[in-house]
Structure formats: C-alpha cells, structure tokens
Coordinates of C-alpha atoms in Angstrom, one line a residue:
M1 CA -16.2 -37.2 -15.9
R2 CA -17.7 -33.6 -17.2
T3 CA -15.3 -31.7 -19.6
F4 CA -16.7 -28.0 -21.1
F5 CA -14.0 -28.7 -24.0
Q6 CA -14.5 -30.3 -27.2
P7 CA -11.8 -33.4 -27.5
S8 CA -9.9 -31.4 -29.9
K9 CA -9.4 -28.4 -27.8
L10 CA -8.7 -30.5 -25.0
K11 CA -6.2 -32.2 -26.6
E12 CA -4.5 -28.9 -27.1
F13 CA -5.3 -27.7 -23.6
S14 CA -3.3 -30.7 -22.3
Q15 CA -0.4 -30.0 -24.7
A16 CA -0.2 -26.4 -23.4
L17 CA -0.2 -27.6 -19.9
R18 CA 2.5 -30.0 -20.1
Q19 CA 4.6 -27.4 -22.2
Y20 CA 4.0 -25.0 -19.1
I21 CA 5.0 -27.7 -16.8
S22 CA 8.2 -28.6 -18.3
E23 CA 9.3 -24.9 -19.0
T24 CA 8.7 -23.9 -15.5
M25 CA 9.2 -27.0 -13.3
K26 CA 12.9 -28.8 -13.2
T27 CA 11.2 -32.0 -12.6
P28 CA 7.9 -32.0 -14.1
I29 CA 4.7 -33.4 -12.4
E30 CA 2.9 -35.9 -13.9
L31 CA -1.0 -35.2 -14.0
T32 CA -4.0 -37.7 -14.2
E33 CA -6.7 -37.5 -16.9
N34 CA -9.2 -36.4 -14.2
E35 CA -6.6 -33.6 -13.1
I36 CA -6.1 -32.3 -16.7
V37 CA -10.0 -31.7 -17.0
Q38 CA -10.4 -30.3 -13.8
L39 CA -7.6 -27.4 -14.6
S40 CA -9.6 -27.2 -18.0
W41 CA -12.4 -25.6 -16.1
Y42 CA -10.7 -22.4 -15.1
M43 CA -9.8 -21.1 -18.7
D44 CA -13.1 -19.6 -19.3
S45 CA -12.8 -17.6 -15.7
T46 CA -13.4 -13.8 -16.7
V47 CA -13.0 -12.7 -13.2
V48 CA -10.3 -10.0 -12.5
T49 CA -9.0 -9.4 -9.4
P50 CA -5.5 -7.6 -7.9
E51 CA -3.9 -11.1 -8.5
A52 CA -5.7 -12.0 -11.8
T53 CA -5.2 -8.9 -14.3
E54 CA -7.0 -8.8 -17.9
K55 CA -3.6 -10.2 -19.3
D56 CA -3.2 -13.3 -17.1
I57 CA -6.8 -14.5 -17.8
Q58 CA -6.4 -14.1 -21.1
A59 CA -3.1 -15.6 -21.4
K60 CA -2.8 -19.4 -22.8
L61 CA -3.0 -21.0 -19.3
H62 CA -5.3 -19.0 -17.1
F63 CA -3.9 -17.7 -13.9
E64 CA -5.8 -19.6 -11.5
I65 CA -4.3 -22.9 -13.6
K66 CA -1.0 -22.1 -12.9
R67 CA -1.7 -21.5 -9.2
G68 CA -2.7 -24.8 -8.8
L69 CA 0.0 -26.4 -10.5
A70 CA 2.5 -24.1 -8.2
R71 CA 0.5 -25.6 -5.3
R72 CA 0.9 -29.1 -6.2
Y73 CA 4.4 -28.5 -7.1
G74 CA 5.6 -27.6 -3.9
F75 CA 3.7 -30.6 -2.2
E76 CA 5.2 -32.7 -4.6
L77 CA 8.8 -31.3 -4.0
L78 CA 7.9 -31.8 -0.1
L79 CA 7.2 -35.5 -1.0
R80 CA 10.5 -35.9 -2.6
G81 CA 12.6 -34.4 0.2
D82 CA 15.9 -34.5 -1.2
D83 CA 18.7 -31.6 -1.8
D84 CA 17.5 -31.2 -5.4
A85 CA 13.8 -30.9 -4.3
Y86 CA 15.1 -27.9 -1.8
Q87 CA 16.8 -26.1 -4.4
E88 CA 13.8 -26.4 -6.7
F89 CA 11.6 -25.0 -3.7
I90 CA 13.8 -22.1 -2.8
A91 CA 14.2 -20.9 -6.7
S92 CA 12.6 -17.9 -7.1
Q93 CA 12.6 -17.1 -3.3
K94 CA 14.6 -13.6 -2.5
K95 CA 18.0 -14.2 -1.0
G96 CA 18.6 -13.5 2.5
F97 CA 14.8 -14.5 2.7
Q98 CA 14.8 -17.9 1.7
L99 CA 13.8 -20.9 3.8
S100 CA 15.9 -22.6 5.4
H101 CA 16.9 -26.6 4.5
E102 CA 16.4 -27.5 8.0
R103 CA 12.6 -26.0 7.7
F104 CA 11.9 -27.5 4.8
D105 CA 13.2 -30.9 5.9
S106 CA 10.9 -30.8 8.6
L107 CA 7.9 -30.0 6.8
S108 CA 9.2 -32.5 4.0
A109 CA 9.0 -35.2 6.8
E110 CA 5.7 -34.3 8.0
A111 CA 4.4 -34.6 4.5
R112 CA 6.0 -37.8 4.0
A113 CA 4.6 -39.1 7.2
M114 CA 1.0 -38.6 6.2
S115 CA -1.3 -41.5 5.2
D116 CA -2.0 -42.2 1.6
D117 CA -5.8 -40.8 2.1
L118 CA -4.4 -37.8 3.6
K119 CA -2.0 -37.3 0.7
I120 CA -4.7 -37.7 -1.8
A121 CA -6.4 -35.4 -0.3
V122 CA -4.0 -32.7 0.1
K123 CA -2.9 -33.2 -3.9
A124 CA -7.1 -33.0 -4.8
T125 CA -7.3 -29.6 -2.9
C126 CA -4.7 -27.9 -5.0
F127 CA -6.6 -28.2 -8.3
L128 CA -10.0 -26.8 -6.7
T129 CA -11.2 -22.9 -6.7
L130 CA -14.5 -21.3 -7.9
S131 CA -14.8 -20.9 -11.3
E132 CA -17.8 -20.2 -14.0
N133 CA -18.0 -24.2 -15.0
A134 CA -18.3 -24.9 -11.3
K135 CA -21.1 -22.8 -10.8
K136 CA -22.9 -24.7 -13.8
V137 CA -22.4 -28.3 -12.3
A138 CA -23.1 -27.3 -8.7
V139 CA -25.8 -29.0 -7.1
A140 CA -27.2 -27.4 -4.3
P141 CA -29.7 -28.8 -1.5
T142 CA -33.0 -27.6 -2.4
D143 CA -33.6 -25.3 0.6
K144 CA -30.0 -22.9 -0.1
T145 CA -28.1 -21.2 -2.9
F146 CA -24.5 -21.0 -3.6
S147 CA -22.5 -18.2 -2.5
T148 CA -20.8 -16.1 -5.1
D149 CA -17.6 -15.9 -2.6
S150 CA -14.6 -18.2 -3.9
E151 CA -14.0 -19.9 -0.2
E152 CA -17.7 -20.2 0.9
F153 CA -18.5 -21.8 -2.7
L154 CA -16.0 -24.8 -2.0
S155 CA -17.2 -25.2 1.4
Q156 CA -20.8 -25.5 0.3
L157 CA -19.7 -27.9 -2.1
C158 CA -17.3 -29.8 -0.1
G159 CA -20.1 -30.3 2.4
E160 CA -23.4 -31.4 1.8
S161 CA -23.3 -31.0 -2.2
L162 CA -20.4 -33.2 -2.3
A163 CA -22.2 -35.7 -0.4
L164 CA -24.9 -35.9 -3.1
N165 CA -22.8 -36.0 -6.0
K166 CA -18.9 -37.0 -5.8
M167 CA -18.8 -36.6 -9.3
I168 CA -19.5 -32.4 -9.3
F169 CA -15.4 -32.4 -9.4
P170 CA -13.4 -34.8 -11.5
V171 CA -10.5 -34.5 -9.6
L172 CA -12.4 -36.1 -6.7
S173 CA -14.5 -38.5 -8.7
T174 CA -11.9 -41.3 -7.9
L175 CA -11.9 -40.6 -4.4
T176 CA -12.8 -43.2 -1.6
E177 CA -15.4 -42.2 0.8
S178 CA -12.8 -41.6 3.7
Q179 CA -10.4 -39.3 1.2
L180 CA -14.0 -37.6 0.4
S181 CA -14.5 -37.3 3.9
L182 CA -11.4 -34.8 4.4
M183 CA -12.6 -32.5 1.7
T184 CA -15.7 -31.1 4.2
K185 CA -12.5 -30.5 7.0
A186 CA -10.2 -28.9 4.4
F187 CA -12.3 -26.4 3.4
W188 CA -14.0 -26.0 6.8
P189 CA -16.8 -23.0 6.6
N190 CA -15.5 -19.5 7.1
M191 CA -11.8 -20.2 8.5
H192 CA -9.7 -18.5 5.8
F193 CA -5.9 -18.8 6.8
R194 CA -5.1 -15.8 4.8
H195 CA -7.4 -13.7 6.5
M196 CA -5.8 -14.8 9.5
L197 CA -2.3 -14.5 8.6
F198 CA -3.1 -11.0 6.9
T199 CA -5.7 -10.1 9.5
E200 CA -8.3 -9.4 6.8
G201 CA -11.1 -10.3 9.1
G202 CA -12.6 -9.4 12.7
V203 CA -12.8 -11.2 15.9
Q204 CA -15.0 -13.6 14.3
M205 CA -12.4 -15.2 12.1
T206 CA -12.1 -18.0 14.6
K207 CA -15.7 -19.0 15.6
T208 CA -16.4 -21.4 12.8
F209 CA -13.3 -23.1 14.3
S210 CA -13.9 -22.6 17.9
D211 CA -17.9 -24.1 17.3
G212 CA -16.5 -27.0 15.3
V213 CA -14.1 -27.5 18.6
L214 CA -17.2 -27.5 21.0
S215 CA -19.4 -29.7 19.0
H216 CA -16.9 -32.4 18.1
Q217 CA -16.9 -31.8 14.6
F218 CA -13.5 -30.8 13.9
S219 CA -10.5 -32.7 15.7
R220 CA -6.6 -32.2 16.0
D221 CA -6.8 -34.8 13.0
D222 CA -9.2 -32.4 10.7
F223 CA -6.6 -30.0 11.8
K224 CA -4.1 -31.8 9.6
I225 CA -5.7 -31.6 6.7
W226 CA -7.0 -27.9 6.7
K227 CA -3.5 -27.2 7.4
W228 CA -1.7 -28.7 4.8
R229 CA -4.5 -27.5 2.0
W230 CA -3.4 -23.9 3.1
L231 CA 0.5 -24.2 3.3
T232 CA 0.1 -25.6 -0.5
N233 CA -2.1 -22.6 -1.1
L234 CA 0.8 -20.2 0.4
F235 CA 3.3 -22.4 -2.5
G236 CA 1.2 -21.4 -5.2
F237 CA -0.2 -18.0 -4.1
Q238 CA 2.6 -16.0 -5.9
L239 CA 4.0 -17.7 -9.3
G240 CA 7.6 -18.3 -9.8
Q241 CA 9.6 -21.3 -9.9
G242 CA 9.1 -23.4 -6.7
A243 CA 7.2 -22.1 -3.9
K244 CA 8.0 -18.3 -4.4
C245 CA 5.8 -16.9 -1.5
F246 CA 6.9 -19.6 1.1
D247 CA 10.0 -18.2 2.0
A248 CA 11.6 -17.9 5.8
P249 CA 9.4 -14.8 7.0
M250 CA 6.3 -16.7 5.7
S251 CA 7.5 -20.0 7.2
V252 CA 7.6 -18.3 10.4
L253 CA 4.4 -16.6 10.2
S254 CA 2.7 -19.5 9.1
R255 CA 3.7 -21.3 12.2
I256 CA 2.6 -18.6 14.6
V257 CA -1.0 -19.0 13.1
F258 CA -0.8 -22.6 13.3
S259 CA 0.2 -22.8 16.8
E260 CA -2.1 -19.9 18.2
L261 CA -5.0 -21.8 16.3
E262 CA -4.2 -25.1 18.0
K263 CA -4.4 -23.2 21.3
L264 CA -8.2 -23.3 20.5
F265 CA -8.5 -27.2 20.8
N266 CA -7.9 -26.6 24.9
A267 CA -9.7 -23.5 25.6
P268 CA -12.6 -23.0 22.2
T269 CA -14.3 -20.2 24.6
E270 CA -11.5 -18.3 24.5
N271 CA -11.7 -16.1 21.6
N272 CA -8.0 -14.6 22.1
F273 CA -6.6 -15.4 18.5
L274 CA -6.7 -12.1 17.1
K275 CA -5.4 -9.8 19.7
S276 CA -2.8 -12.3 20.5
Y277 CA -1.8 -12.4 17.0
L278 CA -1.9 -8.5 16.5
L279 CA 0.6 -8.1 19.6
M280 CA 2.9 -10.8 18.3
R281 CA 3.3 -9.0 15.2
A282 CA 3.6 -5.6 16.6
S283 CA 6.6 -7.1 19.3
I284 CA 8.2 -8.5 15.9
A285 CA 8.5 -5.1 14.3
E286 CA 9.4 -3.6 17.8
F287 CA 6.0 -1.5 18.3
N288 CA 5.9 -2.9 22.0
Q289 CA 6.5 0.1 23.8
M290 CA 3.3 2.0 22.4
P291 CA -0.2 2.1 24.0
Q292 CA -2.1 -1.0 23.4
N293 CA -4.2 0.2 20.8
D294 CA -1.6 1.5 18.4
Q295 CA 0.3 -1.9 19.1
L296 CA -3.1 -3.6 17.7
F297 CA -3.6 -1.3 14.5
L298 CA 0.2 -1.2 13.8
G299 CA 0.4 -5.1 14.3
H300 CA -2.7 -5.2 11.8
L301 CA -0.9 -2.9 9.1
A302 CA 2.4 -4.8 9.4
A303 CA 0.5 -8.4 9.1
Y304 CA -1.5 -6.6 5.8
F305 CA 1.9 -6.1 4.1
H306 CA 2.6 -9.5 2.4
Q307 CA 4.9 -7.9 -0.8
I308 CA 7.0 -7.1 2.1
N309 CA 7.6 -8.7 5.4
I310 CA 7.2 -6.5 8.2
M311 CA 9.6 -8.4 10.5
T312 CA 12.3 -6.4 11.2
P313 CA 13.0 -3.4 13.7
E314 CA 14.2 -1.6 10.5
L315 CA 10.9 -2.1 8.1
G316 CA 9.4 -2.0 11.7
A317 CA 10.3 2.1 11.8
S318 CA 9.4 2.5 8.4
L319 CA 5.9 1.4 9.2
L320 CA 5.7 3.5 12.2
A321 CA 7.3 6.5 10.7
G322 CA 4.4 6.5 8.3
Y323 CA 1.8 6.4 11.0
Q324 CA 3.5 9.2 12.9
Q325 CA 3.3 11.4 9.8
F326 CA -0.4 10.5 9.4
N327 CA -1.3 11.5 12.9
Q328 CA 0.9 14.5 12.8
A329 CA -1.3 15.6 9.6
N330 CA -4.4 14.3 11.5
R331 CA -4.6 15.8 15.2
G332 CA -6.7 13.8 17.1
N333 CA -6.7 11.1 15.0
T334 CA -8.4 8.0 15.8
V335 CA -7.6 5.2 13.0
A336 CA -6.1 3.2 16.0
S337 CA -9.4 3.4 18.1
A338 CA -11.2 3.3 15.1
Y339 CA -9.6 -0.4 14.2
V340 CA -10.1 -1.6 17.2
T341 CA -13.5 -0.9 17.6
H342 CA -14.0 -2.4 14.4
C343 CA -12.1 -5.7 14.3
F344 CA -13.5 -6.9 17.7
N345 CA -16.9 -6.1 17.0
P346 CA -18.5 -9.3 16.7
Q347 CA -21.2 -7.6 14.1
A348 CA -18.8 -5.9 12.0
V349 CA -18.7 -6.6 8.2
T350 CA -15.3 -7.6 7.1
P351 CA -14.0 -5.3 4.0
T352 CA -12.4 -7.2 1.3
Y353 CA -9.2 -7.1 -0.4
V354 CA -8.1 -4.3 1.9
P355 CA -4.5 -5.7 2.2
A356 CA -4.5 -5.7 -1.7
V357 CA -4.8 -1.9 -1.7
L358 CA -1.8 -1.6 0.8
N359 CA 0.4 -4.1 -1.0
N360 CA -0.2 -2.4 -4.5
A361 CA 0.0 1.1 -3.1
F362 CA 3.7 -0.3 -1.7
V363 CA 4.5 -1.9 -5.3
C364 CA 3.7 1.3 -6.8
F365 CA 5.5 3.7 -4.3
E366 CA 8.6 1.4 -4.9
K367 CA 9.1 1.9 -8.6
T368 CA 10.3 5.6 -7.7
M369 CA 11.8 5.4 -4.5
D370 CA 13.6 2.8 -1.9
E371 CA 11.7 0.3 -0.3
K372 CA 11.6 2.1 3.4
S373 CA 10.1 5.4 1.9
A374 CA 8.0 3.3 -0.1
V375 CA 6.8 1.5 3.2
S376 CA 6.3 4.8 5.4
L377 CA 4.2 6.2 2.2
A378 CA 2.1 3.4 1.7
T379 CA 1.2 3.1 5.3
K380 CA 0.4 6.9 5.2
F381 CA -2.0 6.4 2.4
M382 CA -3.7 3.4 4.3
C383 CA -3.6 5.2 7.6
Q384 CA -5.8 7.8 5.5
F385 CA -8.0 5.2 3.7
L386 CA -8.8 3.2 6.9
Q387 CA -9.9 6.3 8.7
S388 CA -12.3 7.0 6.0
L389 CA -13.2 2.8 5.8
Y390 CA -13.9 2.7 10.1
A391 CA -16.2 5.4 9.6
C392 CA -18.9 3.5 7.5
P393 CA -21.6 1.6 9.3
I394 CA -20.0 -1.7 10.8
D395 CA -22.9 -4.0 8.9
Q396 CA -22.0 -2.4 5.6
R397 CA -20.3 -4.6 3.1
I398 CA -17.5 -2.7 1.0
S399 CA -15.4 -4.6 -1.3
C400 CA -12.1 -2.8 -2.6
M401 CA -11.1 -5.5 -5.5
D402 CA -11.6 -2.6 -8.2
L403 CA -9.4 0.1 -6.3
A404 CA -6.8 -2.4 -5.8
Q405 CA -6.0 -3.1 -9.2
A406 CA -3.0 -1.4 -10.1
K407 CA -4.8 0.4 -13.5
V408 CA -7.2 1.9 -10.9
L409 CA -5.1 2.3 -8.0
Q410 CA -1.7 4.0 -9.9
P411 CA -4.2 7.5 -10.6
V412 CA -5.3 7.8 -7.1
L413 CA -2.2 7.6 -5.9
T414 CA -0.7 9.9 -8.2
D415 CA -3.5 12.3 -7.2
W416 CA -3.0 11.9 -3.8
L417 CA 0.7 12.9 -4.2
S418 CA 0.0 15.7 -6.0
D419 CA -2.8 17.2 -3.6
H420 CA -0.3 17.2 -0.8
H421 CA -2.0 13.6 0.9
A422 CA -5.3 15.9 1.3
V423 CA -7.3 13.5 -0.5
Q424 CA -10.7 12.4 1.2
F425 CA -12.0 9.3 0.6
E426 CA -16.3 8.9 0.6
F427 CA -18.3 5.6 1.0
V428 CA -22.0 5.8 -0.1
D429 CA -23.7 2.3 -0.2
G430 CA -20.5 0.3 -0.8
V431 CA -19.2 2.6 -3.2
A432 CA -16.2 5.1 -2.7
K433 CA -17.4 8.2 -4.5
R434 CA -15.3 11.0 -6.2
V435 CA -13.9 13.5 -3.5
R436 CA -11.4 16.3 -4.2
S437 CA -10.5 14.9 -8.0
V438 CA -9.9 11.0 -6.8
A439 CA -12.0 8.2 -7.9
L440 CA -12.1 5.1 -5.8
V441 CA -13.8 2.5 -7.5
C442 CA -14.9 0.2 -4.6
G443 CA -18.4 -1.5 -4.8
S444 CA -20.1 -4.0 -3.0
H445 CA -19.1 -7.3 -4.3

C-alpha cells in the first residue's frame, strides 16, 4: 500500500478525517485503512478550480477529500434506506426543492438490490480523482502518455494500467478481478455525465458510448456501474450535510439524461441525444414556441445553470429576458445559430469551464439583486461572451478555468456593468486578451 505521508503525519490526518466525519455526518461512516490512505493522496493537490479555491486547497482537509466523503456518505444513506437516512440525505437541500421521500426510496431500493461486487465498486469510485500523487505512481503502457484531464486520466488508469498493476490505487488493492473489471466501465472514456447534464460538450459527447454498444464492449449491465458512479458524484458535487446537490430538480434532470442515453442501446447509430435533451430543457422552461435554433441555444443556457435550476416558466422567462435584451442590443445577433453550428460539428473542440463562468456570474449578481434579475443579467453577459467564443476556430481549445474563479470574474463583471455592457471579448491562441479595460484570463489548459 503506497502512502505519501510519514506514519505520524498519516495518524494526524486520520484523526482530522474522523473529526470532520463526526462533525458533518449524523451517522458517521466507517473507513478502512486503505480508504484513509487513498484520501490522504489528495492533501498535496495544488490545483485551483472554480469549485476549489486557494482557501479550499489549503484547508485542514482538501476540498476533494470532503467531496469524496460526501459521495460515499450519500451512497451509505441510500443503503440504509430508513426515514432517518432520508432526513440526513436532504438536510442541506433548499426547502421546496428537496428530493421526495418516494424518489429516495426508489434509489434506495435500487442500491440495496445491487450485487455485493457492484456495491464495493461504487464505494471505491467515490474516492478516486486526479492528484499529483496518483500521477507519480501511474504506470502507462509503453506507447502512451497520461492525460492531464482528470476524467481522461482516470479512464486511462482504470483501463490498461489497472490491468498491469491493480496496486496503483490503495482503495482498489483488495478488490477481486470481477470487482476490478467494473472500474473500467465506471470510468468509460470520454463519457462525462456532468458534461451531458450541463451540455458542456457537443454532439460527440456520446460517441464512445455508442461505439461501446456497437462493439459489444459496453452493455446494459455495464451501464449500472457507470450510472451509479455518476449519481454518487452528484451527491458530493456541492458540499453540505447529506447530498446537497442531488435535490428534486437534479433528480429529474438526471433521470432525463439516463433515459435518453439508454435509448442508444436500441439505436446506437442514431446520435440524437444532444438535440433531444436540449429541446426537452427548452420545453421545461417553456421556450418551445420559439424557432428551433433559439430553443436549442436557450435549452443549452438553461442546462448551463446549476447554481439555480431553470425548470419553471418563471425562471425561464428571466433567462429569456436576458437573451432578448442581448438581441436588442446586438442587431443581427447570430449567437444561437453560432452555437448550433459549433455544438453539432463533430470536429469542434469543446471549451472547458464555460458553465462555471455563467454560474459564478449569477452568484456575483445575486449578491446585489433579486434572483430573477441575476438570471437575466448573467444570461445577457453569457450571450456576449459566447458570441465571441463561437467566433474562434472550432479546432481551438479554450479553457475558462481561470476566468471562472470569483476573484478574477468579479472585476470583469464590475467593468462590464460600468461600461454599459459594451465590453468586447477577444481570444488569441486560446487566451482572451484585454479589450476595453477588461482582462479575461482564459488560457489553453
């Protein structure tokens, strides 16, 4: 078992871990020694993202450790399945949007009906993510190099590399061969559920899924571990008691995505997932009377929002108002058609961390105005930003990870407001340059 801590420091970490668990979980979960060592790997991570600030990564327990614990806790609550477990699960969910007891019971029944192998595999996935320490021990096949993208890295490690050495991850070291075989399916390559949910990617998001079905390498049984790996991922996506993120709206949206994906088992060559999902999101927010390109783009913006779920006509109207304000200020607007051209082009490279820009803009605006006004203004800002982004060559990779951080985005928004929304955005070699006094730190990552 590979540890990067001295025994005394590992003991100190273990104590901090148990203290955090006792403070945040009404019914504390029990961790094995391997699981504790696995979690300790993430203490040295220095990656700052829109979700993990410098303060988060310098905390006594790293942000990703807390996320992993939240994922596991949510799953354990479903395995318990009693009323107390339900109350713990919804403890930090917003009133009026809490997951129903009926839906909790349904998920609980599904979780408890799993085979022992599947339960063990799901628990293991909760504690796996990219870290500097994981990179140190990764053994790649001789003709390949590891990706710097977290999901691609895990897909590589849980594929050929895991077959070479199952001791790569402490949490996997005691798994049987049948349990290990599930990990390859859990981390199926280029099949990122949250990207589908938030429509971060384009039409190619489901390609490896379809290819796997066509080649008989990914079955309906395989879909179970993939689905549950991502359900638990949502349980820990936002920190808070229980499963803060997985409320009633998120449950509905997740079921829609899973249902649309399952259609590919019957028709893997019909790549209709993205269009079908976008039109469904547009219909939920009552954009379905508009031209189709507008529906697709507005459905896309609705899907981008996750700090607030655009799932009512009222919030849909606020988003639409921001879009219409942008149109009025930009005669001959082409942002909707530009989006459709971009996302349905198989050659297009997906820009990263774009939803985080919108969501953090909404959070910034909501500090000084009501919720609906914040949705409208964030939408208008995003339309302007996306119009410039879609003007870039489709093969150009652009990351907005830096821009999406609040400390960078806040002054950008302040300048945007003070300049009467007239700021222009420009991207050069994947980097957004200063235009009209606004610096967008947006590089190629």
